[in-house]
mmCIF file of C-alpha atoms in Angstrom:
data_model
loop_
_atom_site.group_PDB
_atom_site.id
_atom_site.type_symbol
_atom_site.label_atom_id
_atom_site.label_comp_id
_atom_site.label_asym_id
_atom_site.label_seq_id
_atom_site.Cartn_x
_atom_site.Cartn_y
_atom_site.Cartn_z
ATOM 1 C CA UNK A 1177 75.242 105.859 82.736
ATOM 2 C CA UNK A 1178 77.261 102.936 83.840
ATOM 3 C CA UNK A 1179 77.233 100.983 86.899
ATOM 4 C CA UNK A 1180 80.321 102.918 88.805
ATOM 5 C CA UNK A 1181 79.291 106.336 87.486
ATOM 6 C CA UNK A 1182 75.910 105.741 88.776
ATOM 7 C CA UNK A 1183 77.424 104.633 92.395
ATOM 8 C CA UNK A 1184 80.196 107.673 92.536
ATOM 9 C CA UNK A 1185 77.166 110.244 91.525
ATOM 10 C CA UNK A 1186 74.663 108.128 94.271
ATOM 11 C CA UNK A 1187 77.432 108.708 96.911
ATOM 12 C CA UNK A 1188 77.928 112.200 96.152
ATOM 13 C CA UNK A 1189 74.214 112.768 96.619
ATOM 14 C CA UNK A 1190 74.048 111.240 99.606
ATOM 15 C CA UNK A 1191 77.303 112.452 101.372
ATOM 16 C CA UNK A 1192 75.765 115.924 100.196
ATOM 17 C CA UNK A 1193 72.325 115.213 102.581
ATOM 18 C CA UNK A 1194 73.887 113.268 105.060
ATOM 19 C CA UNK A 1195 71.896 110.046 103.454
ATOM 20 C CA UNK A 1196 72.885 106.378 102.591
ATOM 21 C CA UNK A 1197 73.232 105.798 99.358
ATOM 22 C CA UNK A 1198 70.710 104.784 96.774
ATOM 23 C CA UNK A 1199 71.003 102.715 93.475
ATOM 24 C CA UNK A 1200 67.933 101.382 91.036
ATOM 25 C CA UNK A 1201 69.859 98.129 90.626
ATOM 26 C CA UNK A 1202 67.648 97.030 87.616
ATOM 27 C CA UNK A 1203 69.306 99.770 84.993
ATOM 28 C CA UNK A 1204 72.853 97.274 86.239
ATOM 29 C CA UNK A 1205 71.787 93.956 86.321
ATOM 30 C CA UNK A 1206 74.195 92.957 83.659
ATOM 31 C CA UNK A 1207 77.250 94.783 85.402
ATOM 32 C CA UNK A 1208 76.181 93.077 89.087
ATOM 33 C CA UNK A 1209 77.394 91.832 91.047
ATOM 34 C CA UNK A 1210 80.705 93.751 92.013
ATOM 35 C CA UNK A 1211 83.927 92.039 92.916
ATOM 36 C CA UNK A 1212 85.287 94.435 95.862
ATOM 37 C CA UNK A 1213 88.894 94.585 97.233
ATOM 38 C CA UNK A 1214 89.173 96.666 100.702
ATOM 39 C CA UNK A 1215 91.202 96.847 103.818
ATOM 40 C CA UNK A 1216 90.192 94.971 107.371
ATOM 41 C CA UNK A 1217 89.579 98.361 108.566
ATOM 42 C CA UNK A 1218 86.494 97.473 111.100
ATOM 43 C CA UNK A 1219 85.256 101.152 110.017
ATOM 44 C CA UNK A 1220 84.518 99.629 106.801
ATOM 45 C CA UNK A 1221 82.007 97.229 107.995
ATOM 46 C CA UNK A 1222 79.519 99.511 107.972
ATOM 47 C CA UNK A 1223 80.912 102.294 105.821
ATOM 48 C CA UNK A 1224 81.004 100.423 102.645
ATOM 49 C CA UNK A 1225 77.407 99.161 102.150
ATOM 50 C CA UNK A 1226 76.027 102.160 103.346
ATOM 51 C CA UNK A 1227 77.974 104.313 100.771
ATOM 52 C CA UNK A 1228 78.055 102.625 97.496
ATOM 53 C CA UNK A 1229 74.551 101.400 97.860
ATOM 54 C CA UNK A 1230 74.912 97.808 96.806
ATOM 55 C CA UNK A 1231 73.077 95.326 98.939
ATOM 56 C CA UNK A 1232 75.025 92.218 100.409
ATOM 57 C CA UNK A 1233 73.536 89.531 98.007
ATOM 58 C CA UNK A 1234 75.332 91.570 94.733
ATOM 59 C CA UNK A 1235 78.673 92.579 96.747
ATOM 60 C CA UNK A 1236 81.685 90.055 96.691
ATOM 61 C CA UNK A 1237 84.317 91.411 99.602
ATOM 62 C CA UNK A 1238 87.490 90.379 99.562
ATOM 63 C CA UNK A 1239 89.711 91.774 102.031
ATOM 64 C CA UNK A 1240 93.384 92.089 103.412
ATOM 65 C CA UNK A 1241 95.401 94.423 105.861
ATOM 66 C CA UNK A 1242 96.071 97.662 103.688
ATOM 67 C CA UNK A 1243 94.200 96.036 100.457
ATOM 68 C CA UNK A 1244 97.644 95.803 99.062
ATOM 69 C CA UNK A 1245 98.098 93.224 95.799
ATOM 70 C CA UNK A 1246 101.687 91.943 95.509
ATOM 71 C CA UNK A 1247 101.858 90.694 91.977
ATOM 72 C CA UNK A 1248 99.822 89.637 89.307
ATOM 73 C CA UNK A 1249 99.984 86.041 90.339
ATOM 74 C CA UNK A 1250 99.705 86.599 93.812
ATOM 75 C CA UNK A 1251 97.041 84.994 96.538
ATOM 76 C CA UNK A 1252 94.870 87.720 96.610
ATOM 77 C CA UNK A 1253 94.423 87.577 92.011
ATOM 78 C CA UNK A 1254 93.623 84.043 92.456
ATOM 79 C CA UNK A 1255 90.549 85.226 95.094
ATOM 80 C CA UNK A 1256 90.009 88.047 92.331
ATOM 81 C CA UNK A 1257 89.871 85.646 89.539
ATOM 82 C CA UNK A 1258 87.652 83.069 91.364
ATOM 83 C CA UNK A 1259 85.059 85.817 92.157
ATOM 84 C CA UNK A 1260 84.792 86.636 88.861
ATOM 85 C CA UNK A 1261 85.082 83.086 86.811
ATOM 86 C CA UNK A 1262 83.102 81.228 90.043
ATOM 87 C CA UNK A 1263 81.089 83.683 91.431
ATOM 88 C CA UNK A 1264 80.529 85.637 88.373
ATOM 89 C CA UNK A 1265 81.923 89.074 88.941
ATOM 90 C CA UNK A 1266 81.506 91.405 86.294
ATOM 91 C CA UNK A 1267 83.208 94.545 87.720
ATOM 92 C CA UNK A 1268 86.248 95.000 90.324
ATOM 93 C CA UNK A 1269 86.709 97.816 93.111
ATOM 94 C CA UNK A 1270 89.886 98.241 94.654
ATOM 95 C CA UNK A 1271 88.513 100.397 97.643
ATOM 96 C CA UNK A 1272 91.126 102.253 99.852
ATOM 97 C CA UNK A 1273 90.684 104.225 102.797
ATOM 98 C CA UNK A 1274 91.690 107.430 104.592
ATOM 99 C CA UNK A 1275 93.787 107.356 108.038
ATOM 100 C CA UNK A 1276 94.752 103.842 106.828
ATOM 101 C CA UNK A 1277 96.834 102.142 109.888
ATOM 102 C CA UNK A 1278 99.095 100.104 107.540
ATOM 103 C CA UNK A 1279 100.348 103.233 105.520
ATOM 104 C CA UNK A 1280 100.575 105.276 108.748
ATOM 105 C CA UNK A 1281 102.985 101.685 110.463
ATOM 106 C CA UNK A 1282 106.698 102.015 110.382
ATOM 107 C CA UNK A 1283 108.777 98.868 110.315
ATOM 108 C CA UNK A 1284 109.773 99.977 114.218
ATOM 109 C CA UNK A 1285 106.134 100.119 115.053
ATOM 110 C CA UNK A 1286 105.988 96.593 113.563
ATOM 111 C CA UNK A 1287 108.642 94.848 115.353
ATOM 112 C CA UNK A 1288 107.398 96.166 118.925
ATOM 113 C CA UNK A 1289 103.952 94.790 118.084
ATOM 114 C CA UNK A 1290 105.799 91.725 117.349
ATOM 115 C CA UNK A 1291 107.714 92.054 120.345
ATOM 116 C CA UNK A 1292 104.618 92.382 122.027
ATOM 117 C CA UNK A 1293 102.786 89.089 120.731
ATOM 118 C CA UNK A 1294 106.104 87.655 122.303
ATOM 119 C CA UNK A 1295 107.821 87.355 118.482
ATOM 120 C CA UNK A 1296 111.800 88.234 118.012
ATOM 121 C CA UNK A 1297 112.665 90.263 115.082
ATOM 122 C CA UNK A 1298 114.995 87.225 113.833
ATOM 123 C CA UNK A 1299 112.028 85.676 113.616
ATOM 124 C CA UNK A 1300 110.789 88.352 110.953
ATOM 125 C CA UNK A 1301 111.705 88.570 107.075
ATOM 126 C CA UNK A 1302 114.515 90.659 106.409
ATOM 127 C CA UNK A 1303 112.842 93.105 104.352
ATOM 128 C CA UNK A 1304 109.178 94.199 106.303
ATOM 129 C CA UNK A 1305 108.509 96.717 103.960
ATOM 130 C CA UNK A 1306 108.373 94.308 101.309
ATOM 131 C CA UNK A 1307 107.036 91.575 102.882
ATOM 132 C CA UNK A 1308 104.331 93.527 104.706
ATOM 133 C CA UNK A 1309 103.201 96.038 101.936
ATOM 134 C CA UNK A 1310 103.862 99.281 103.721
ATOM 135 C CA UNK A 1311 103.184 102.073 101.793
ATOM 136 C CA UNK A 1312 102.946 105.841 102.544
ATOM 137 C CA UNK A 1313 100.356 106.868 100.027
ATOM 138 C CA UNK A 1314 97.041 105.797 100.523
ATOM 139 C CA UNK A 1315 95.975 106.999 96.764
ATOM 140 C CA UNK A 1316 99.516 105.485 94.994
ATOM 141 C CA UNK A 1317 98.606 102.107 97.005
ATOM 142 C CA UNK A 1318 95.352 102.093 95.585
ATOM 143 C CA UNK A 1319 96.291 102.663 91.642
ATOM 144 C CA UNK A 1320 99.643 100.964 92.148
ATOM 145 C CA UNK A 1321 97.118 97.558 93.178
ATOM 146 C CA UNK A 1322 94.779 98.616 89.876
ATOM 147 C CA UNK A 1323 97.575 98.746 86.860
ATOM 148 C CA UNK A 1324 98.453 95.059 88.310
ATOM 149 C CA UNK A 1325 94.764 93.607 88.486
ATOM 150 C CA UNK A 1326 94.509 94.939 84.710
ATOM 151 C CA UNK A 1327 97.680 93.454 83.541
ATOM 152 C CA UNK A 1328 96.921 90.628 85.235
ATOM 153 C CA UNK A 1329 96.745 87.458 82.407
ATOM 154 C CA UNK A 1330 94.467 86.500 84.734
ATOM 155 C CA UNK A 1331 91.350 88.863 84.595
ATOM 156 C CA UNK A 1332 89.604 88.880 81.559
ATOM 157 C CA UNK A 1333 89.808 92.058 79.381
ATOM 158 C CA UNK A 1334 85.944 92.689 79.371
ATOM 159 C CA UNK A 1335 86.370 93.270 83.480
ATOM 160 C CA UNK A 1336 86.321 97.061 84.360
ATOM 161 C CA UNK A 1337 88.945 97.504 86.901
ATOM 162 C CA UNK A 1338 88.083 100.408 89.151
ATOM 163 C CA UNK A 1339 90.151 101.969 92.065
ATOM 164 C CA UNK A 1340 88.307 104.490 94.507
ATOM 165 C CA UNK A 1341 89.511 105.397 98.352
ATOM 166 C CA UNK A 1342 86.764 106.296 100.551
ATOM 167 C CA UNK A 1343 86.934 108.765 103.332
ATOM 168 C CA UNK A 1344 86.086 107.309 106.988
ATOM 169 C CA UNK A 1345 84.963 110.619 108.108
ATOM 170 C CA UNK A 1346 82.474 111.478 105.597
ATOM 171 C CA UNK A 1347 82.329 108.300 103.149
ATOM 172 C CA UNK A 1348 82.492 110.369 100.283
ATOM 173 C CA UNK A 1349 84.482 108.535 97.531
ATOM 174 C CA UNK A 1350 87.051 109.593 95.189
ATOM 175 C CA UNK A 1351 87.544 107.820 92.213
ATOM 176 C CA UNK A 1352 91.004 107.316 91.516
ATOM 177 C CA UNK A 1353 91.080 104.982 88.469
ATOM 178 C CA UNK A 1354 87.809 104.565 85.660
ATOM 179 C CA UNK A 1355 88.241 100.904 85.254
ATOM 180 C CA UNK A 1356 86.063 102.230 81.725
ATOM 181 C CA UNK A 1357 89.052 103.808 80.321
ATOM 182 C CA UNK A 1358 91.580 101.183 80.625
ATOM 183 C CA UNK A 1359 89.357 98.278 79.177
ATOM 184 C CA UNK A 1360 91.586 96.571 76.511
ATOM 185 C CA UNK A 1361 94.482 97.898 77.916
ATOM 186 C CA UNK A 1362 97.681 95.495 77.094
ATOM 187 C CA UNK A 1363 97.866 92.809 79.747
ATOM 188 C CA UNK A 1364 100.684 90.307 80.545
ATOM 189 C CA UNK A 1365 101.383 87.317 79.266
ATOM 190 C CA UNK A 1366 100.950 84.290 81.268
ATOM 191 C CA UNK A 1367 105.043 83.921 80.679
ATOM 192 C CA UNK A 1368 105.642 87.443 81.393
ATOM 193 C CA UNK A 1369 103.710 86.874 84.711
ATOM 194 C CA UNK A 1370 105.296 83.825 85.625
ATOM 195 C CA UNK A 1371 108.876 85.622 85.566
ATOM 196 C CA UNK A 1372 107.516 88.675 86.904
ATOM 197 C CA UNK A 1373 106.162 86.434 89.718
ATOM 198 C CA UNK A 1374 109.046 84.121 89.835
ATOM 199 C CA UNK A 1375 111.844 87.200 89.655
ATOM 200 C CA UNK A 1376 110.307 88.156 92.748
ATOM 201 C CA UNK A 1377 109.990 85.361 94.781
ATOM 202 C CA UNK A 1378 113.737 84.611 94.093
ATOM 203 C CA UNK A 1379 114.825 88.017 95.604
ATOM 204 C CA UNK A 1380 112.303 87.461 98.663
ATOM 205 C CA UNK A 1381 113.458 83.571 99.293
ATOM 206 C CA UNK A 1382 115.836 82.024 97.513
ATOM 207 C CA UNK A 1383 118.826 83.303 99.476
ATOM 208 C CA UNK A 1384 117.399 81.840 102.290
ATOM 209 C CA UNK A 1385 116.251 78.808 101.284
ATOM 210 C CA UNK A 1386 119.666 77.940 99.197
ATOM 211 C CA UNK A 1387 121.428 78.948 102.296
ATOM 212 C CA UNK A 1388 120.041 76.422 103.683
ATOM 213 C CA UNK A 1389 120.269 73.843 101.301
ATOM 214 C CA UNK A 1390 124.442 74.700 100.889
ATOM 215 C CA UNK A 1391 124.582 74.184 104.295
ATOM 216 C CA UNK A 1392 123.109 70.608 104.293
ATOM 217 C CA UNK A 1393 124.588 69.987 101.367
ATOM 218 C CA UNK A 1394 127.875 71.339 100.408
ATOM 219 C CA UNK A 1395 128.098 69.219 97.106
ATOM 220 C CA UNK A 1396 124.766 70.448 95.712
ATOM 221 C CA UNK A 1397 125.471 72.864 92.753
ATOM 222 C CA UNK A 1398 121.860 74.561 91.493
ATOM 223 C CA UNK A 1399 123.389 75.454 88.203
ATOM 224 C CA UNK A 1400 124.305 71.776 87.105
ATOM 225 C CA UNK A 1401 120.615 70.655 87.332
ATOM 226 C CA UNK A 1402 118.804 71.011 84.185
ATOM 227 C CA UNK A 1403 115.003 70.868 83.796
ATOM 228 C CA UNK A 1404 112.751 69.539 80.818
ATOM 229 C CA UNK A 1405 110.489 72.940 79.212
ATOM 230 C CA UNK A 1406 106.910 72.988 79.424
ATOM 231 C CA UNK A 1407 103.998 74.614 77.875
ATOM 232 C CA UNK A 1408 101.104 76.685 80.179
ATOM 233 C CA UNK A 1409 98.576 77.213 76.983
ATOM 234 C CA UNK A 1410 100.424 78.428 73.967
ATOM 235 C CA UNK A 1411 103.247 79.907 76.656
ATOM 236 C CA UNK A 1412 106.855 78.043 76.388
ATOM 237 C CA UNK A 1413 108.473 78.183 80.079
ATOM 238 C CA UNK A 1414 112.289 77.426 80.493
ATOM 239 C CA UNK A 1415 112.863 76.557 84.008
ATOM 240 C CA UNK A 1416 116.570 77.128 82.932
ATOM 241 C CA UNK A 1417 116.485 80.598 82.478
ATOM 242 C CA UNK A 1418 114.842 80.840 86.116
ATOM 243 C CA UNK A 1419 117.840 78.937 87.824
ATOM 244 C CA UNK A 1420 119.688 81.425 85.800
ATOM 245 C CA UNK A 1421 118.149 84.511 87.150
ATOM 246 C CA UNK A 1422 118.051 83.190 90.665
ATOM 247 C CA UNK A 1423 121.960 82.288 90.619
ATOM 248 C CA UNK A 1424 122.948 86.003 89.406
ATOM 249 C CA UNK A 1425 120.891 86.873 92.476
ATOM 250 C CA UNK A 1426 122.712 84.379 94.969
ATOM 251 C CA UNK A 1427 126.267 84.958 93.137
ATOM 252 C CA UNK A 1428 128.603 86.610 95.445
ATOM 253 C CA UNK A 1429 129.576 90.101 95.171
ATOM 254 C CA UNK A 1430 132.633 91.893 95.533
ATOM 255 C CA UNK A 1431 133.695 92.116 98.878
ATOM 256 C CA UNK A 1432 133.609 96.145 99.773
ATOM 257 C CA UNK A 1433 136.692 97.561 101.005
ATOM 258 C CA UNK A 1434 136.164 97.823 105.346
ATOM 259 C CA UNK A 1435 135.955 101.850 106.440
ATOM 260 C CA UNK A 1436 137.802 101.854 109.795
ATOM 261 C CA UNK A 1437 135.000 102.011 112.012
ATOM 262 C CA UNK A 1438 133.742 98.331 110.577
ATOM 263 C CA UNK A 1439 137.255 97.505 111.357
ATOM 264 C CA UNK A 1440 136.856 98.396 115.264
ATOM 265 C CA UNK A 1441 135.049 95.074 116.609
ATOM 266 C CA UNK A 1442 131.145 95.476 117.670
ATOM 267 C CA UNK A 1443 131.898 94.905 121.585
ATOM 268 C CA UNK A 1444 134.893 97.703 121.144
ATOM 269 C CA UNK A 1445 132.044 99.883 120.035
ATOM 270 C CA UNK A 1446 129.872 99.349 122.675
ATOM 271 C CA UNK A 1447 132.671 100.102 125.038
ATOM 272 C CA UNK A 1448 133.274 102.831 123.333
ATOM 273 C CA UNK A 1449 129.810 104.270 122.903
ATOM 274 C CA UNK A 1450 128.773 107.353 125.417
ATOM 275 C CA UNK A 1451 125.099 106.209 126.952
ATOM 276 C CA UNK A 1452 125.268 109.565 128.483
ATOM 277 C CA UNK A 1453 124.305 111.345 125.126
ATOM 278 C CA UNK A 1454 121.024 111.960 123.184
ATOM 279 C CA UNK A 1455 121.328 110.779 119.376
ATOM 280 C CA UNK A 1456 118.382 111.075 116.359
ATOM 281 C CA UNK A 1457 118.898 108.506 114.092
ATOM 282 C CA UNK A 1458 117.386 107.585 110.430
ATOM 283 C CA UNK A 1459 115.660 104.598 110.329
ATOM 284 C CA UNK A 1460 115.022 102.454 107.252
ATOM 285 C CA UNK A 1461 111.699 103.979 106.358
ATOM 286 C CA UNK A 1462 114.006 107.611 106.345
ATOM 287 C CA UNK A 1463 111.975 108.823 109.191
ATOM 288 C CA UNK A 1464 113.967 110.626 111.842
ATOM 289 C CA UNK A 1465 113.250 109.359 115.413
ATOM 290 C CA UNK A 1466 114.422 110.498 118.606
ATOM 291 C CA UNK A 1467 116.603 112.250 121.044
ATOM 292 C CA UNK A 1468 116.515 108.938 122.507
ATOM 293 C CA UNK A 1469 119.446 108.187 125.040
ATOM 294 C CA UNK A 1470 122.385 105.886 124.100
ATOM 295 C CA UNK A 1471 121.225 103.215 126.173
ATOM 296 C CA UNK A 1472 117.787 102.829 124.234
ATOM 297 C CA UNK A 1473 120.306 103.093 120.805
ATOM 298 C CA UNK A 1474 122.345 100.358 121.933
ATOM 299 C CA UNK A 1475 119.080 97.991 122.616
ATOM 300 C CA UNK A 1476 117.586 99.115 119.033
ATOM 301 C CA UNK A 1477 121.451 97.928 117.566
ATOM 302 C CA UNK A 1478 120.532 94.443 119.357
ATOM 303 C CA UNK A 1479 117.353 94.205 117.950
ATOM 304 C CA UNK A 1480 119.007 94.905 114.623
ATOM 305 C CA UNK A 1481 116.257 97.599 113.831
ATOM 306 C CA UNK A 1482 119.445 99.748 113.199
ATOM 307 C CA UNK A 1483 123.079 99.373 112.935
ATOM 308 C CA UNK A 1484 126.403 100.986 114.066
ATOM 309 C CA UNK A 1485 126.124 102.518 109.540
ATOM 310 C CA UNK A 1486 122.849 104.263 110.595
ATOM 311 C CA UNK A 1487 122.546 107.974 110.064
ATOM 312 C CA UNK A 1488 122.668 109.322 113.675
ATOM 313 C CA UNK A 1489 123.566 112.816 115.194
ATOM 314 C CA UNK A 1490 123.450 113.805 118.644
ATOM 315 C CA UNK A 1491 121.368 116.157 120.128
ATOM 316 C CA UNK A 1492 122.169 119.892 119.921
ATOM 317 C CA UNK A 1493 124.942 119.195 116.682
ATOM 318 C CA UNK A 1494 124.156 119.917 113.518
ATOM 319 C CA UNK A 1495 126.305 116.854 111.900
ATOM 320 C CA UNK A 1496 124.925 113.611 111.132
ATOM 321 C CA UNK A 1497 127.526 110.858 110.717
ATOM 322 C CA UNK A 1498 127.075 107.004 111.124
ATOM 323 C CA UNK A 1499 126.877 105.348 114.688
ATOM 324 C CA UNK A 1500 129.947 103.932 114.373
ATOM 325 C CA UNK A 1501 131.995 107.619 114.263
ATOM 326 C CA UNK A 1502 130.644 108.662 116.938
ATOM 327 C CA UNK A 1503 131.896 105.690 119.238
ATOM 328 C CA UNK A 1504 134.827 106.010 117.486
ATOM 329 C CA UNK A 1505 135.879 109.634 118.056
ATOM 330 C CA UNK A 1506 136.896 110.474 121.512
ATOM 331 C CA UNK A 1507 134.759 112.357 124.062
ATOM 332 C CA UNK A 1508 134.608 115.927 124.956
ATOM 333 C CA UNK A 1509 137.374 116.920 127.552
ATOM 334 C CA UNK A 1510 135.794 117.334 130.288
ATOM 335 C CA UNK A 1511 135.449 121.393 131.165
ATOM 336 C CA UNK A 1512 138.296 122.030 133.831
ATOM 337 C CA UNK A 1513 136.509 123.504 137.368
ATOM 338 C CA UNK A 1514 137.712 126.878 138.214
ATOM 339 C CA UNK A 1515 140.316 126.643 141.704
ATOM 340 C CA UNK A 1516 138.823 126.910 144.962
ATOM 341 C CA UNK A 1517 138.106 130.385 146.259
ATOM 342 C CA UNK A 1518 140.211 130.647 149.131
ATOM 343 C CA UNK A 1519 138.537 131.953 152.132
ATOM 344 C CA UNK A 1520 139.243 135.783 152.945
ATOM 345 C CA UNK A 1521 141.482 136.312 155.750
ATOM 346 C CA UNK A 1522 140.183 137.875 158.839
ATOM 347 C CA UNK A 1523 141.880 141.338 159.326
ATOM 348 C CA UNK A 1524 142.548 141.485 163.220
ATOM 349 C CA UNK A 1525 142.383 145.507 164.311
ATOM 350 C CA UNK A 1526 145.729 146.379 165.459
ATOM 351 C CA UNK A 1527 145.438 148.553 168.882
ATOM 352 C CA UNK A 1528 147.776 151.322 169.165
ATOM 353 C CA UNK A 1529 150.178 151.834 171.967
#
């Protein structure tokens, strides 16, 4: 039995009797010590050793909010790769949990705590999902992180790759991916990474960073700079082709025919906007939130955590329609009062004569 089927079994056992777990670590010393991967969870802390029943001195943690790997180049490989090539790492453990805070955050929850900590949402990339790692799936985060630790050019074939999620509650484990079955699995090339990890800092930053560069420099043309190709082992790298790739990103599109409510200007909007209503609107994440008044909607338009495009309806409609046509379309008539009831006259007894 192998080192992980030992541990999963061990856990079992001892989830079972309400134990810790319990390893003889001599039948693995060739497969120890473990390279582990896990979220800043402070449940873990105690969770982890307890459960897998690997002492301290053979357990390299690495850790990050929502153990979430970006790329196979990314910050978090090169701590992967170090543990194994410095440390000497012969197995890695992408460890996920239950009632994980990250998957559970929407970008609105993020920008109030940034709000909170006294931080704008200007101030904030564009795109938080991306930039953050959000996910909604503990389980998918977990093997979505594994398949790009084994194509990594970066970790050697011979390292099982393993990818469990642990339950806070209990501690049982679930093995999610048997780093065993997907040894000599095709892996990047260094190249491949490289544009893989290139192509996606482009979309993330080069807009942003060229934007800034046109406006210092209105002469400066990206595509009329050529650079000299160089070799990373027996991998050829064009620099070229990168400018390339990053210029059909930065190229200007189109310009999109204006509907008639991006026509009416922002402020006429806002005049035109009834605070008096309730509206649900559809964020970014496609999570419905509200009734929330129109007040609160026009502070969230400020913010920019939605638009006047957003999906919206108001309360107690069934139509959902952007922002915008709602401001646009004139208000209910008011409902016309019924006349005064006019007092009854007094009847005066006539006396006869």
């Amino acid at each position: 039995m192998r080192l992980f089927e030992s541990i999963v079994e061990a856990n079992h056992r001892a989830v079972a009797a309400g134990a810790k777990a319990t390893l003889n670590l001599a039948e693995f010393a060739d497969a120890l010590p473990v390279v582990a991967l896990t979220c800043i969870d402070p449940r873990l802390n105690r969770l982890i050793p307890e459960m897998l029943g690997v002492p301290e001195e053979q357990f390299i943690w690495l850790r990050n909010a929502g153990n979430i790997i970006t790329g196979p180049l990314s910050s978090t490989m090169r701590s992967l790769t170090l543990a194994c090539a410095i440390k000497g790492g012969k197995e890695i453990a992408l460890i996920g949990h239950s009632d994980c805070q990250v998957g559970r955050t929407t970008m609105l929850k993020v920008t109030d705590a940034f709000r909170a900590l006294g931080v704008d949402r200007s101030k904030l990339p564009e795109n938080l999902n991306e930039y953050f790692g959000l996910f909604a799936s503990e389980r998918q985060n977990v093997i979505r992180g594994a398949e790009i630790v084994r194509q990594s050019p970066l970790i050697g074939a011979k390292v099982p790759v393993h990818g469990l999620l642990i339950d806070v509650q209990t501690g049982k484990l679930e093995w999610l991916v048997n780093g065993y079955q997907t040894l000599g699995a095709a892996t990047l090339s260094l190249g491949e990474a490289l544009k893989q990890t290139a192509g996606d800092a482009a979309r993330q930053t080069a807009a942003q960073a060229l934007d800034f560069a046109s406006a210092k420099l209105p002469e400066f043309k990206l595509g009329e700079m050529k650079f000299p190709e160089f070799k990373i082992g027996e991998t050829k790298i064009d620099p070229n082709q990168w400018l390339s790739q990053v210029e059909s990103v930065l190229s200007p599109k189109p310009e999109q025919k204006p509907t008639e409510a991006l026509q009416t200007p922002v402020n006429e909007l806002e005049r035109k906007f009834d605070k008096t209503r309730r509206y649900r609107v559809i964020g970014a994440d496609q999570k419905v939130y509200g009734p929330i008044d129109g007040g609160k909607v026009l502070e969230w338009i400020a913010d920019e955590r939605i638009n006047w495009q957003t999906p919206s309806q108001i309360e107690g409609t069934g139509e959902w329609k952007p922002l915008a046509d709602w401001a646009a379309s004139p208000k209910p008539p008011a409902i016309a009062l019924p006349p005064p009831i006019k007092p009854v006259p007094e009847l005066h007894k006539v006396r006869k004569r």
